[in-house]
């Protein structure tokens, strides 16, 4: 298991942020969790904190957010520094039922997987285990 | 189809129903005229031919008569005298017919008997009478008739001469000198007649050639008209078909767009309905992991918050649907009552307790729709409370009404968190939510805008970030004017 991975939660819903953070902590014992509210804040975070990532970063990305939504973030993510992208895994976390959104997410080259909220810690653990 | 052809057919688009009718009428009239002209021409030509034929019989009769008269003069044989009379009778027949035809009320029996005696075929008689009666005064026929009349006069002279000869021979007064003189006179009469007969048939021949020419021109002309109108009509029909096809395509596109928007709406709405449920599921999972009662209570509070959000959203959807589906019910309403009731409904909303509410009513009775006005006031007031600024020492909400000549103006003003300038143009869009809050469904102001549109009014916003917002609503006093605008708004809206 990749215990040393850092997490970044990108979600505008404060309740969902808290739920995800607490579930990661209680079920997977993940302590190093950052959180931002929009896609643009996430980009800013990557720019500022990109060097502090350490071994790896997992971004849990919501789709529907004001300002810059999940897909707009993914477009802008293209420009992010290769050294950061290399260490980063993006997992989309949403309650969407829109087949267009689901297809766009699962087909996207930067998206490892699409999970439905609340974060399925079991699946996430498996995914990280498979990567390790 | 080539582009040029398409352009050609497009030119025919302006053809109205009336123009098409005119075109069809021209087509029918031209075809009917062509038939009538051809019928009349054929009848005329047939009659002209019959007269030419009659002239030939007339001429033969006269020549035969002259021959028998000369034989009689030479032989004094009575059979030649009889045959002379018989042959001359052919010309008499035509003469009788001509005289009868010249009279207004000429007896048809007499005319036909005359023509028969003139050795004209019975089938031709009707055409001959028709031509004489209808064309008798027209140049070519008038000419021919004049020549015919002159010839009849000469025949009459010839007959008088013959009677004189007959009497002289019968009474034995015949002399050698008479004989020579008479033969020379008969020859001269025959010569005169031959000239007349030739002139007659020349006139008719000319006429028939001219008629042929006219007939060709008329046929050509009418055929052109018929082909032209038919092409015009056909092109207009094709234009019409192409136009309706274009309309159909554009309607299909509209419909596809509407369906697409409806799909989008359903997915957006279902997402917003589902989001609180997924939050709730997460909170329940957390509560299950927790033993600390205080912590669990905190989760319960968050659960309630999620559920309230969902409840709000459902209310918004209901308002949205009502606003869409329920028809306008215009009646006398009290703006004061509606605003007071909306304020009262929100008095116990979270955060309302720290807001000082103030009203100034300078306009009350309006003729409008109470449902739309309620939706309007409820949304604006709940927004003012939802987005109040906790950092401010004193929060306020002012509602003011006044009337202009044409409108009721309602102003809802607060000193809440305000709206950024770049967001102000989007706040009335469906599902638009601003960045700094997590409280909206993105439907409230959209419904407000729709309601105002239905009422034929307008809404504007003045706001400054962190200072507050001011919504200015104008509702027309005379609603009748705005009905069309409402219709229009319905049509242009994809979801209607």
Coordinates of C-alpha atoms in Angstrom, one line a residue:
Chain A
X1 CA 0.0 0.0 0.0
X2 CA 1.2 3.5 -0.9
X3 CA 1.1 4.9 2.6
X4 CA 3.2 7.8 1.8
X5 CA 0.8 9.3 -0.8
X6 CA -0.5 12.8 -0.3
X7 CA -4.2 13.5 -1.0
X8 CA -5.8 16.6 -2.5
X9 CA -9.5 16.9 -2.2
X10 CA -11.1 19.3 -4.8
X11 CA -14.7 19.9 -3.8
X12 CA -16.9 22.9 -3.2
X13 CA -19.2 21.2 -0.8
X14 CA -17.9 21.6 2.7
X15 CA -19.8 18.7 4.1
X16 CA -18.4 16.4 1.4
X17 CA -14.9 17.7 2.0
X18 CA -15.2 16.8 5.6
X19 CA -16.7 13.4 4.9
X20 CA -14.0 12.5 2.5
X21 CA -11.2 13.7 4.7
X22 CA -12.5 11.9 7.7
X23 CA -13.2 8.7 5.8
X24 CA -9.6 8.7 4.5
X25 CA -8.3 9.2 7.9
X26 CA -10.4 6.7 9.7
X27 CA -10.5 3.9 7.2
X28 CA -7.2 4.2 5.4
X29 CA -5.2 6.1 8.1
X30 CA -4.3 8.8 5.6
X31 CA -3.2 11.9 7.4
X32 CA -1.7 14.1 4.8
X33 CA -4.8 15.5 3.2
X34 CA -5.2 19.0 1.6
X35 CA -8.4 20.5 0.3
X36 CA -9.4 23.2 -2.1
X37 CA -12.9 24.3 -3.3
X38 CA -12.5 24.8 -7.1
X39 CA -10.5 23.8 -10.1
X40 CA -8.6 27.0 -10.2
X41 CA -7.7 26.7 -6.5
X42 CA -6.4 23.2 -7.2
X43 CA -4.2 24.5 -10.0
X44 CA -2.9 27.2 -7.7
X45 CA -2.2 24.6 -5.0
X46 CA -0.2 22.5 -7.6
X47 CA 1.8 25.5 -8.5
X48 CA 2.6 26.5 -4.9
X49 CA 2.8 23.1 -3.2
X50 CA 4.0 21.0 -6.2
X51 CA 7.5 20.6 -4.6
X52 CA 6.1 19.4 -1.3
X53 CA 4.3 16.4 -2.8
X54 CA 7.0 13.9 -1.9
X55 CA 6.6 10.5 -3.5
X56 CA 3.1 10.7 -4.8
X57 CA -0.2 12.6 -5.0
X58 CA -3.7 11.5 -5.3
X59 CA -6.3 14.1 -6.4
X60 CA -9.9 13.4 -5.6
X61 CA -11.7 15.7 -8.1
X62 CA -15.4 16.6 -8.0
X63 CA -17.1 17.4 -11.4
X64 CA -19.6 20.1 -10.6
X65 CA -18.0 23.2 -9.0
X66 CA -18.4 26.9 -9.6
X67 CA -15.7 28.9 -11.4
X68 CA -13.8 26.0 -12.9
X69 CA -15.4 22.6 -12.9
X70 CA -13.6 19.2 -12.9
X71 CA -13.3 19.0 -16.7
X72 CA -12.0 22.5 -17.1
X73 CA -9.4 21.7 -14.4
X74 CA -8.4 18.6 -16.5
X75 CA -7.9 20.8 -19.5
X76 CA -5.7 23.2 -17.6
X77 CA -3.9 20.3 -15.9
X78 CA -2.3 19.6 -19.3
X79 CA -0.1 22.6 -18.7
X80 CA 1.1 21.4 -15.3
X81 CA 4.8 20.6 -14.9
X82 CA 5.7 17.1 -16.0
X83 CA 7.5 16.3 -12.8
X84 CA 4.3 16.9 -10.9
X85 CA 2.1 15.1 -13.3
X86 CA 4.4 12.1 -13.2
X87 CA 3.8 11.7 -9.5
X88 CA 0.0 12.4 -9.6
X89 CA -3.0 10.2 -9.9
X90 CA -6.4 11.7 -10.5
X91 CA -9.6 10.0 -9.3
X92 CA -12.9 11.7 -10.1
X93 CA -15.4 11.7 -7.2
X94 CA -18.9 12.7 -8.1
X95 CA -22.6 12.0 -7.6
X96 CA -23.3 12.6 -11.3
X97 CA -25.6 10.4 -13.3
X98 CA -25.1 12.2 -16.6
X99 CA -23.8 9.5 -19.1
X100 CA -21.9 12.2 -21.0
X101 CA -20.0 13.2 -17.8
X102 CA -19.4 9.6 -16.9
X103 CA -18.0 8.8 -20.4
X104 CA -15.9 11.9 -20.5
X105 CA -14.4 11.0 -17.1
X106 CA -13.7 7.4 -17.8
X107 CA -12.3 8.1 -21.2
X108 CA -10.0 10.9 -20.0
X109 CA -6.3 10.0 -20.2
X110 CA -5.5 11.7 -16.9
X111 CA -8.4 10.1 -15.0
X112 CA -7.5 6.9 -13.3
X113 CA -11.0 6.1 -12.2
X114 CA -14.5 7.6 -11.5
X115 CA -16.0 6.9 -8.0
X116 CA -19.4 7.8 -6.7
X117 CA -19.6 9.7 -3.5
X118 CA -19.1 9.0 -0.6
X119 CA -15.6 7.9 -1.3
X120 CA -15.5 4.1 -1.5
X121 CA -12.4 3.5 0.7
X122 CA -12.2 -0.2 -0.1
X123 CA -12.0 0.4 -3.9
X124 CA -9.5 3.2 -3.3
X125 CA -7.3 1.0 -1.2
X126 CA -7.4 -1.7 -3.9
X127 CA -6.5 0.8 -6.5
X128 CA -3.5 2.1 -4.5
X129 CA -2.5 -1.5 -3.7
X130 CA -2.5 -2.5 -7.4
X131 CA -0.3 0.5 -8.1
X132 CA 2.2 -0.2 -5.5
Chain B
X1 CA -29.5 19.8 -57.5
X2 CA -27.0 22.4 -58.5
X3 CA -26.7 25.7 -56.6
X4 CA -27.9 27.7 -59.6
X5 CA -31.1 25.7 -59.8
X6 CA -31.7 26.1 -56.1
X7 CA -31.3 29.9 -56.5
X8 CA -33.7 29.8 -59.4
X9 CA -36.3 28.0 -57.3
X10 CA -35.7 30.3 -54.3
X11 CA -36.7 33.2 -56.5
X12 CA -40.2 31.7 -56.7
X13 CA -40.6 31.6 -53.0
X14 CA -42.4 34.9 -52.8
X15 CA -45.2 33.5 -54.9
X16 CA -48.3 33.8 -52.7
X17 CA -51.4 31.7 -52.8
X18 CA -53.0 34.4 -54.8
X19 CA -50.2 34.6 -57.4
X20 CA -50.4 30.9 -57.8
X21 CA -54.1 31.2 -58.4
X22 CA -53.5 33.9 -61.1
X23 CA -50.9 31.7 -62.7
X24 CA -53.3 28.8 -62.8
X25 CA -56.0 31.0 -64.3
X26 CA -53.7 32.2 -67.0
X27 CA -52.8 28.6 -67.8
X28 CA -56.5 27.5 -68.0
X29 CA -57.5 30.6 -70.1
X30 CA -54.6 30.1 -72.5
X31 CA -55.4 26.5 -73.0
X32 CA -59.1 27.2 -73.5
X33 CA -58.3 30.1 -75.9
X34 CA -56.0 27.8 -77.9
X35 CA -58.8 25.2 -78.3
X36 CA -61.4 27.9 -79.3
X37 CA -59.0 29.5 -81.8
X38 CA -58.1 26.2 -83.3
X39 CA -61.7 25.2 -83.6
X40 CA -62.8 28.5 -85.2
X41 CA -59.8 28.5 -87.6
X42 CA -60.5 25.0 -88.7
X43 CA -64.2 25.9 -89.2
X44 CA -63.2 29.0 -91.2
X45 CA -60.8 27.2 -93.3
X46 CA -63.3 24.5 -94.0
X47 CA -65.9 27.1 -95.0
X48 CA -63.3 28.9 -97.2
X49 CA -62.6 25.6 -98.9
X50 CA -66.3 25.0 -99.4
X51 CA -66.7 28.4 -101.1
X52 CA -63.7 27.8 -103.3
X53 CA -65.3 24.5 -104.2
X54 CA -68.6 26.3 -104.8
X55 CA -66.8 28.8 -107.1
X56 CA -65.5 25.9 -109.1
X57 CA -69.0 24.4 -109.6
X58 CA -70.3 27.9 -110.4
X59 CA -67.6 28.3 -113.0
X60 CA -68.2 24.9 -114.5
X61 CA -72.0 25.6 -114.6
X62 CA -71.4 29.0 -116.3
X63 CA -68.9 27.5 -118.8
X64 CA -71.3 24.6 -119.6
X65 CA -74.2 27.0 -120.1
X66 CA -72.2 29.2 -122.4
X67 CA -71.1 26.2 -124.5
X68 CA -74.7 24.9 -124.8
X69 CA -75.9 28.4 -125.7
X70 CA -73.4 28.6 -128.5
X71 CA -74.4 25.1 -129.7
X72 CA -78.1 26.2 -129.5
X73 CA -77.3 29.3 -131.6
X74 CA -75.5 27.1 -134.1
X75 CA -78.0 24.2 -134.3
X76 CA -81.3 25.7 -133.0
X77 CA -81.7 22.4 -131.2
X78 CA -84.0 22.8 -128.2
X79 CA -82.2 20.2 -126.1
X80 CA -79.2 22.5 -126.0
X81 CA -81.5 25.3 -124.9
X82 CA -82.8 23.1 -122.0
X83 CA -79.2 22.1 -121.1
X84 CA -78.2 25.7 -121.1
X85 CA -80.9 26.6 -118.7
X86 CA -80.0 23.6 -116.5
X87 CA -76.3 24.5 -116.4
X88 CA -77.0 28.2 -115.7
X89 CA -79.3 27.0 -112.9
X90 CA -76.2 26.1 -110.9
X91 CA -75.2 29.8 -110.7
X92 CA -78.8 30.8 -110.0
X93 CA -78.8 28.5 -107.0
X94 CA -75.7 30.2 -105.6
X95 CA -77.2 33.6 -106.4
X96 CA -80.5 32.7 -104.5
X97 CA -78.4 31.6 -101.5
X98 CA -76.3 34.8 -101.6
X99 CA -79.4 37.1 -101.7
X100 CA -81.1 35.2 -98.9
X101 CA -77.9 35.3 -96.8
X102 CA -77.6 39.1 -97.3
X103 CA -81.0 39.5 -95.7
X104 CA -81.1 39.7 -91.9
X105 CA -83.9 37.1 -91.6
X106 CA -83.0 35.0 -94.7
X107 CA -84.7 31.6 -94.6
X108 CA -82.2 28.8 -93.9
X109 CA -84.3 26.4 -96.1
X110 CA -84.0 28.7 -99.0
X111 CA -80.3 29.2 -98.5
X112 CA -79.6 25.5 -98.3
X113 CA -81.8 24.8 -101.3
X114 CA -79.8 27.5 -103.2
X115 CA -76.5 26.0 -102.2
X116 CA -77.7 22.5 -103.2
X117 CA -78.7 23.8 -106.6
X118 CA -75.2 25.4 -106.8
X119 CA -73.9 21.8 -106.4
X120 CA -72.4 22.4 -103.0
X121 CA -72.0 19.4 -100.7
X122 CA -74.8 19.4 -98.1
X123 CA -72.2 18.8 -95.3
X124 CA -70.6 22.1 -96.2
X125 CA -73.8 24.2 -96.1
X126 CA -73.7 25.0 -92.4
X127 CA -70.0 26.2 -92.5
X128 CA -70.8 28.3 -95.5
X129 CA -73.8 30.0 -93.9
X130 CA -71.7 30.5 -90.7
X131 CA -68.8 32.1 -92.5
X132 CA -71.1 34.4 -94.6
X133 CA -73.1 35.5 -91.5
X134 CA -70.1 36.1 -89.3
X135 CA -67.4 37.3 -91.7
X136 CA -69.7 38.9 -94.3
X137 CA -68.5 42.4 -93.3
X138 CA -64.9 41.5 -92.8
X139 CA -62.6 42.6 -95.6
X140 CA -61.7 39.3 -97.3
X141 CA -65.3 37.9 -97.3
X142 CA -66.8 41.3 -98.1
X143 CA -64.5 41.5 -101.1
X144 CA -65.4 38.0 -102.2
X145 CA -69.1 38.7 -101.8
X146 CA -68.8 41.9 -103.9
X147 CA -67.1 40.0 -106.7
X148 CA -69.7 37.2 -106.4
X149 CA -72.5 39.8 -106.7
X150 CA -70.9 41.4 -109.8
X151 CA -70.6 37.9 -111.4
X152 CA -74.3 37.2 -110.6
X153 CA -75.1 40.5 -112.4
X154 CA -73.1 39.4 -115.5
X155 CA -74.9 36.0 -115.4
X156 CA -78.2 37.9 -115.3
X157 CA -77.1 39.8 -118.5
X158 CA -76.2 36.5 -120.1
X159 CA -79.6 35.1 -119.3
X160 CA -81.4 38.1 -120.7
X161 CA -79.3 37.8 -123.9
X162 CA -80.1 34.1 -124.1
X163 CA -83.9 34.8 -123.7
X164 CA -83.6 37.3 -126.5
X165 CA -81.8 34.7 -128.7
X166 CA -84.4 32.1 -127.8
X167 CA -87.3 34.4 -128.7
X168 CA -85.7 35.4 -132.0
X169 CA -85.0 31.8 -133.0
X170 CA -88.5 30.7 -132.0
X171 CA -90.1 33.4 -133.9
X172 CA -87.8 33.0 -137.0
X173 CA -86.2 36.4 -136.7
X174 CA -82.7 35.0 -136.5
X175 CA -80.2 36.3 -138.9
X176 CA -76.6 35.6 -139.8
X177 CA -75.4 38.9 -138.4
X178 CA -77.2 38.1 -135.1
X179 CA -75.3 34.9 -135.0
X180 CA -71.8 36.4 -135.1
X181 CA -72.7 39.3 -132.8
X182 CA -74.2 36.9 -130.2
X183 CA -71.3 34.5 -130.2
X184 CA -68.9 37.4 -129.7
X185 CA -71.0 38.7 -126.8
X186 CA -71.3 35.3 -125.2
X187 CA -67.5 35.0 -125.4
X188 CA -66.9 38.4 -123.9
X189 CA -69.4 37.7 -121.1
X190 CA -67.6 34.4 -120.4
X191 CA -64.3 36.2 -120.4
X192 CA -65.6 38.7 -117.9
X193 CA -67.0 36.0 -115.7
X194 CA -63.7 34.0 -115.8
X195 CA -61.9 37.1 -114.5
X196 CA -64.4 37.5 -111.7
X197 CA -64.2 33.8 -110.8
X198 CA -60.5 34.0 -110.7
X199 CA -60.6 37.1 -108.5
X200 CA -63.0 35.4 -106.1
X201 CA -60.9 32.4 -105.7
X202 CA -57.8 34.5 -105.3
X203 CA -59.4 36.5 -102.5
X204 CA -60.4 33.3 -100.7
X205 CA -57.0 31.7 -101.3
X206 CA -55.3 34.8 -99.9
X207 CA -57.6 34.7 -96.9
X208 CA -56.9 31.1 -96.2
X209 CA -53.2 31.6 -96.4
X210 CA -53.4 34.5 -94.1
X211 CA -55.6 32.6 -91.6
X212 CA -53.0 29.9 -91.7
X213 CA -50.3 32.4 -90.7
X214 CA -52.4 33.8 -87.9
X215 CA -53.2 30.3 -86.7
X216 CA -49.5 29.5 -86.5
X217 CA -48.8 32.7 -84.6
X218 CA -51.7 32.2 -82.2
X219 CA -50.7 28.6 -81.6
X220 CA -47.1 29.6 -81.0
X221 CA -48.2 32.4 -78.6
X222 CA -50.6 30.4 -76.6
X223 CA -48.3 27.4 -76.4
X224 CA -45.6 29.7 -75.0
X225 CA -48.0 31.1 -72.4
X226 CA -49.0 27.6 -71.4
X227 CA -45.5 26.3 -71.1
X228 CA -44.4 29.5 -69.3
X229 CA -47.2 29.3 -66.8
X230 CA -46.7 25.6 -66.3
X231 CA -43.0 26.1 -65.6
X232 CA -43.8 29.0 -63.3
X233 CA -46.4 27.0 -61.4
X234 CA -44.1 23.9 -61.2
X235 CA -41.2 26.0 -60.0
X236 CA -43.4 27.7 -57.4
X237 CA -44.6 24.3 -56.2
X238 CA -41.0 23.0 -56.0
X239 CA -40.0 26.2 -54.2
X240 CA -42.8 25.6 -51.7
X241 CA -41.8 22.0 -51.1
X242 CA -38.2 23.1 -50.6
X243 CA -39.3 25.9 -48.3
X244 CA -41.4 23.6 -46.1
X245 CA -38.6 21.1 -46.1
X246 CA -36.3 23.8 -44.8
X247 CA -38.9 24.8 -42.2
X248 CA -39.2 21.2 -41.2
X249 CA -35.5 20.8 -40.8
X250 CA -35.3 24.0 -38.7
X251 CA -38.1 22.7 -36.5
X252 CA -36.4 19.4 -36.1
X253 CA -33.2 21.2 -35.1
X254 CA -35.2 23.2 -32.6
X255 CA -36.8 20.1 -31.3
X256 CA -33.4 18.3 -30.9
X257 CA -32.1 21.4 -29.1
X258 CA -35.2 21.4 -26.8
X259 CA -34.7 17.7 -26.1
X260 CA -31.0 18.2 -25.4
X261 CA -31.8 21.1 -23.0
X262 CA -34.4 18.9 -21.3
X263 CA -31.8 16.1 -20.9
X264 CA -29.3 18.6 -19.5
X265 CA -31.9 19.9 -17.1
X266 CA -32.8 16.4 -15.9
X267 CA -29.2 15.5 -15.3
X268 CA -28.4 18.7 -13.6
X269 CA -31.5 18.5 -11.5
X270 CA -30.9 14.9 -10.6
X271 CA -27.3 15.7 -9.7
X272 CA -28.5 18.4 -7.3
X273 CA -31.1 16.1 -5.8
X274 CA -28.6 13.4 -5.4
X275 CA -25.7 15.4 -4.0
X276 CA -27.3 15.8 -0.5
X277 CA -28.1 12.1 -0.5
X278 CA -24.4 11.2 -1.1
X279 CA -23.4 13.7 1.6
X280 CA -25.9 12.0 3.9
X281 CA -24.5 8.5 3.1
X282 CA -21.0 9.7 3.9
X283 CA -22.1 11.3 7.2
X284 CA -23.9 8.0 8.1
X285 CA -20.8 6.1 7.4
X286 CA -18.8 8.5 9.6
X287 CA -21.4 8.3 12.4
X288 CA -21.1 4.5 12.3
X289 CA -17.4 4.7 12.9
X290 CA -17.8 7.2 15.7
X291 CA -18.4 6.5 19.5
X292 CA -18.2 10.0 20.6
X293 CA -21.8 11.3 21.1
X294 CA -20.9 14.9 20.7
X295 CA -19.2 14.1 17.4
X296 CA -22.2 12.1 16.2
X297 CA -24.5 15.1 17.1
X298 CA -22.3 17.2 15.0
X299 CA -22.7 14.8 12.1
X300 CA -26.5 14.8 12.7
X301 CA -26.5 18.6 12.4
X302 CA -24.7 18.3 9.1
X303 CA -27.2 15.7 8.0
X304 CA -30.0 18.2 8.7
X305 CA -28.1 20.9 6.8
X306 CA -27.9 18.6 3.7
X307 CA -31.5 17.6 4.0
X308 CA -32.6 21.3 4.3
X309 CA -30.6 22.0 1.2
X310 CA -32.4 19.2 -0.7
X311 CA -35.7 20.4 0.6
X312 CA -34.9 23.9 -0.7
X313 CA -34.0 22.5 -4.0
X314 CA -37.2 20.5 -4.3
X315 CA -39.1 23.7 -3.5
X316 CA -37.2 25.5 -6.2
X317 CA -38.0 22.8 -8.7
X318 CA -41.7 23.0 -7.8
X319 CA -41.7 26.8 -8.2
X320 CA -39.9 26.4 -11.5
X321 CA -42.5 23.9 -12.7
X322 CA -45.4 26.0 -11.5
X323 CA -44.0 29.1 -13.1
X324 CA -43.7 27.1 -16.4
X325 CA -46.9 25.3 -16.4
X326 CA -49.5 27.3 -14.5
X327 CA -51.1 29.9 -16.7
X328 CA -51.2 33.5 -15.7
X329 CA -54.1 34.4 -13.5
X330 CA -54.4 38.1 -13.5
X331 CA -56.4 39.7 -10.7
X332 CA -56.2 42.6 -8.3
X333 CA -53.5 41.8 -5.7
X334 CA -52.0 43.6 -2.8
X335 CA -48.3 44.0 -3.1
X336 CA -48.1 44.9 0.6
X337 CA -49.9 41.7 1.7
X338 CA -47.7 39.5 -0.6
X339 CA -44.5 41.1 0.6
X340 CA -45.5 40.9 4.3
X341 CA -46.4 37.3 3.9
X342 CA -43.1 36.5 2.2
X343 CA -41.2 38.3 5.0
X344 CA -43.1 36.4 7.6
X345 CA -42.4 33.1 6.0
X346 CA -38.7 33.8 6.3
X347 CA -38.7 35.2 9.8
X348 CA -37.5 31.9 11.3
X349 CA -35.0 31.0 8.6
X350 CA -31.5 30.4 9.8
X351 CA -29.7 33.8 10.1
X352 CA -32.9 35.8 9.8
X353 CA -32.8 36.7 13.5
X354 CA -29.9 39.0 13.1
X355 CA -31.3 40.9 10.1
X356 CA -33.2 44.1 10.6
X357 CA -36.1 44.2 8.2
X358 CA -37.6 47.5 7.0
X359 CA -40.4 48.2 4.6
X360 CA -41.6 51.3 2.8
X361 CA -44.9 50.9 0.8
X362 CA -45.9 53.7 -1.5
X363 CA -47.7 51.4 -3.9
X364 CA -50.1 48.6 -3.1
X365 CA -52.9 47.5 -5.4
X366 CA -51.7 46.0 -8.6
X367 CA -53.4 44.0 -11.4
X368 CA -51.1 41.0 -11.8
X369 CA -50.5 37.3 -11.0
X370 CA -50.2 36.5 -7.3
X371 CA -48.4 33.2 -7.8
X372 CA -45.6 34.8 -9.8
X373 CA -45.3 37.7 -7.4
X374 CA -45.0 35.3 -4.5
X375 CA -42.3 33.3 -6.2
X376 CA -40.5 36.6 -6.9
X377 CA -40.7 38.0 -3.4
X378 CA -39.9 34.7 -1.7
X379 CA -36.8 34.1 -3.7
X380 CA -35.5 37.7 -3.4
X381 CA -36.1 37.7 0.4
X382 CA -34.6 34.3 1.0
X383 CA -31.5 35.3 -1.0
X384 CA -31.1 38.4 1.1
X385 CA -31.1 36.3 4.2
X386 CA -29.0 33.4 2.8
X387 CA -26.3 35.8 1.6
X388 CA -26.2 38.2 4.5
X389 CA -22.8 39.1 5.7
X390 CA -22.1 37.8 9.2
X391 CA -19.0 40.0 9.5
X392 CA -21.2 43.1 9.5
X393 CA -22.3 44.5 12.8
X394 CA -25.9 45.2 11.6
X395 CA -27.4 43.4 8.7
X396 CA -30.5 44.9 7.1
X397 CA -33.1 44.1 4.4
X398 CA -35.1 46.9 2.9
X399 CA -38.2 46.3 0.8
X400 CA -39.7 49.3 -1.0
X401 CA -42.5 49.8 -3.4
X402 CA -43.6 52.8 -5.5
X403 CA -45.5 53.4 -8.7
X404 CA -44.5 55.2 -11.9
X405 CA -47.0 56.1 -14.7
X406 CA -46.7 52.7 -16.2
X407 CA -45.2 50.4 -13.7
X408 CA -45.0 49.2 -10.1
X409 CA -41.4 49.2 -8.9
X410 CA -40.3 46.9 -6.1
X411 CA -36.8 47.3 -4.6
X412 CA -35.2 44.6 -2.4
X413 CA -32.0 45.8 -0.9
X414 CA -29.5 44.3 1.5
X415 CA -26.0 44.8 2.9
X416 CA -25.0 41.2 2.4
X417 CA -22.0 39.6 0.8
X418 CA -22.7 41.2 -2.6
X419 CA -22.1 39.8 -6.1
X420 CA -18.9 40.2 -8.1
X421 CA -19.2 42.3 -11.3
X422 CA -18.3 39.3 -13.5
X423 CA -21.0 37.1 -11.9
X424 CA -23.7 39.8 -12.1
X425 CA -24.5 39.0 -15.8
X426 CA -24.8 35.3 -15.0
X427 CA -26.9 35.2 -11.9
X428 CA -30.2 34.9 -13.8
X429 CA -28.8 31.8 -15.8
X430 CA -30.1 28.4 -15.0
X431 CA -27.9 26.4 -12.5
X432 CA -25.5 29.3 -12.1
X433 CA -24.0 29.4 -8.6
X434 CA -21.4 31.8 -7.4
X435 CA -18.1 30.6 -6.1
X436 CA -18.1 31.8 -2.5
X437 CA -21.1 30.0 -1.2
X438 CA -22.4 26.5 -1.2
X439 CA -26.0 27.4 -0.5
X440 CA -27.7 27.8 -3.9
X441 CA -29.4 25.5 -6.3
X442 CA -28.8 27.8 -9.2
X443 CA -32.5 28.0 -9.8
X444 CA -33.8 30.8 -7.6
X445 CA -32.9 33.8 -9.6
X446 CA -33.6 31.9 -12.9
X447 CA -37.1 31.3 -11.7
X448 CA -37.4 35.0 -10.6
X449 CA -36.3 36.1 -14.1
X450 CA -38.8 33.7 -15.7
X451 CA -41.6 35.0 -13.5
X452 CA -40.8 38.6 -14.2
X453 CA -40.8 37.8 -17.9
X454 CA -44.2 36.2 -17.6
X455 CA -45.5 39.2 -15.9
X456 CA -44.2 41.3 -18.7
X457 CA -41.8 43.2 -16.4
X458 CA -38.1 43.5 -15.9
X459 CA -35.5 43.0 -13.2
X460 CA -32.1 44.6 -12.7
X461 CA -29.4 44.2 -10.1
X462 CA -27.0 46.7 -8.6
X463 CA -24.4 45.1 -6.4
X464 CA -20.9 45.5 -5.0
X465 CA -18.8 42.7 -3.5
X466 CA -18.9 42.8 0.3
X467 CA -21.2 45.9 0.3
X468 CA -24.6 44.5 -0.6
X469 CA -27.1 43.9 -3.4
X470 CA -30.1 45.8 -4.7
X471 CA -32.7 44.1 -6.9
X472 CA -35.1 46.4 -8.8
X473 CA -38.2 44.8 -10.2
X474 CA -40.7 46.6 -12.5
X475 CA -44.1 45.2 -13.1
X476 CA -46.4 46.8 -15.7
X477 CA -49.6 48.3 -14.4
X478 CA -51.5 47.4 -17.6
X479 CA -50.7 43.8 -18.2
X480 CA -52.4 43.4 -21.6
X481 CA -49.5 45.0 -23.3
X482 CA -47.1 42.4 -22.1
X483 CA -49.1 39.3 -23.1
X484 CA -47.4 39.0 -26.5
X485 CA -44.0 39.3 -24.8
X486 CA -44.9 36.4 -22.6
X487 CA -46.0 34.3 -25.6
X488 CA -42.7 35.2 -27.2
X489 CA -40.7 34.3 -24.1
X490 CA -42.4 30.9 -24.1
X491 CA -41.5 30.2 -27.7
X492 CA -37.8 31.2 -27.4
X493 CA -37.4 29.1 -24.3
X494 CA -36.0 25.6 -25.0
X495 CA -37.8 24.0 -22.0
X496 CA -41.3 25.3 -22.6

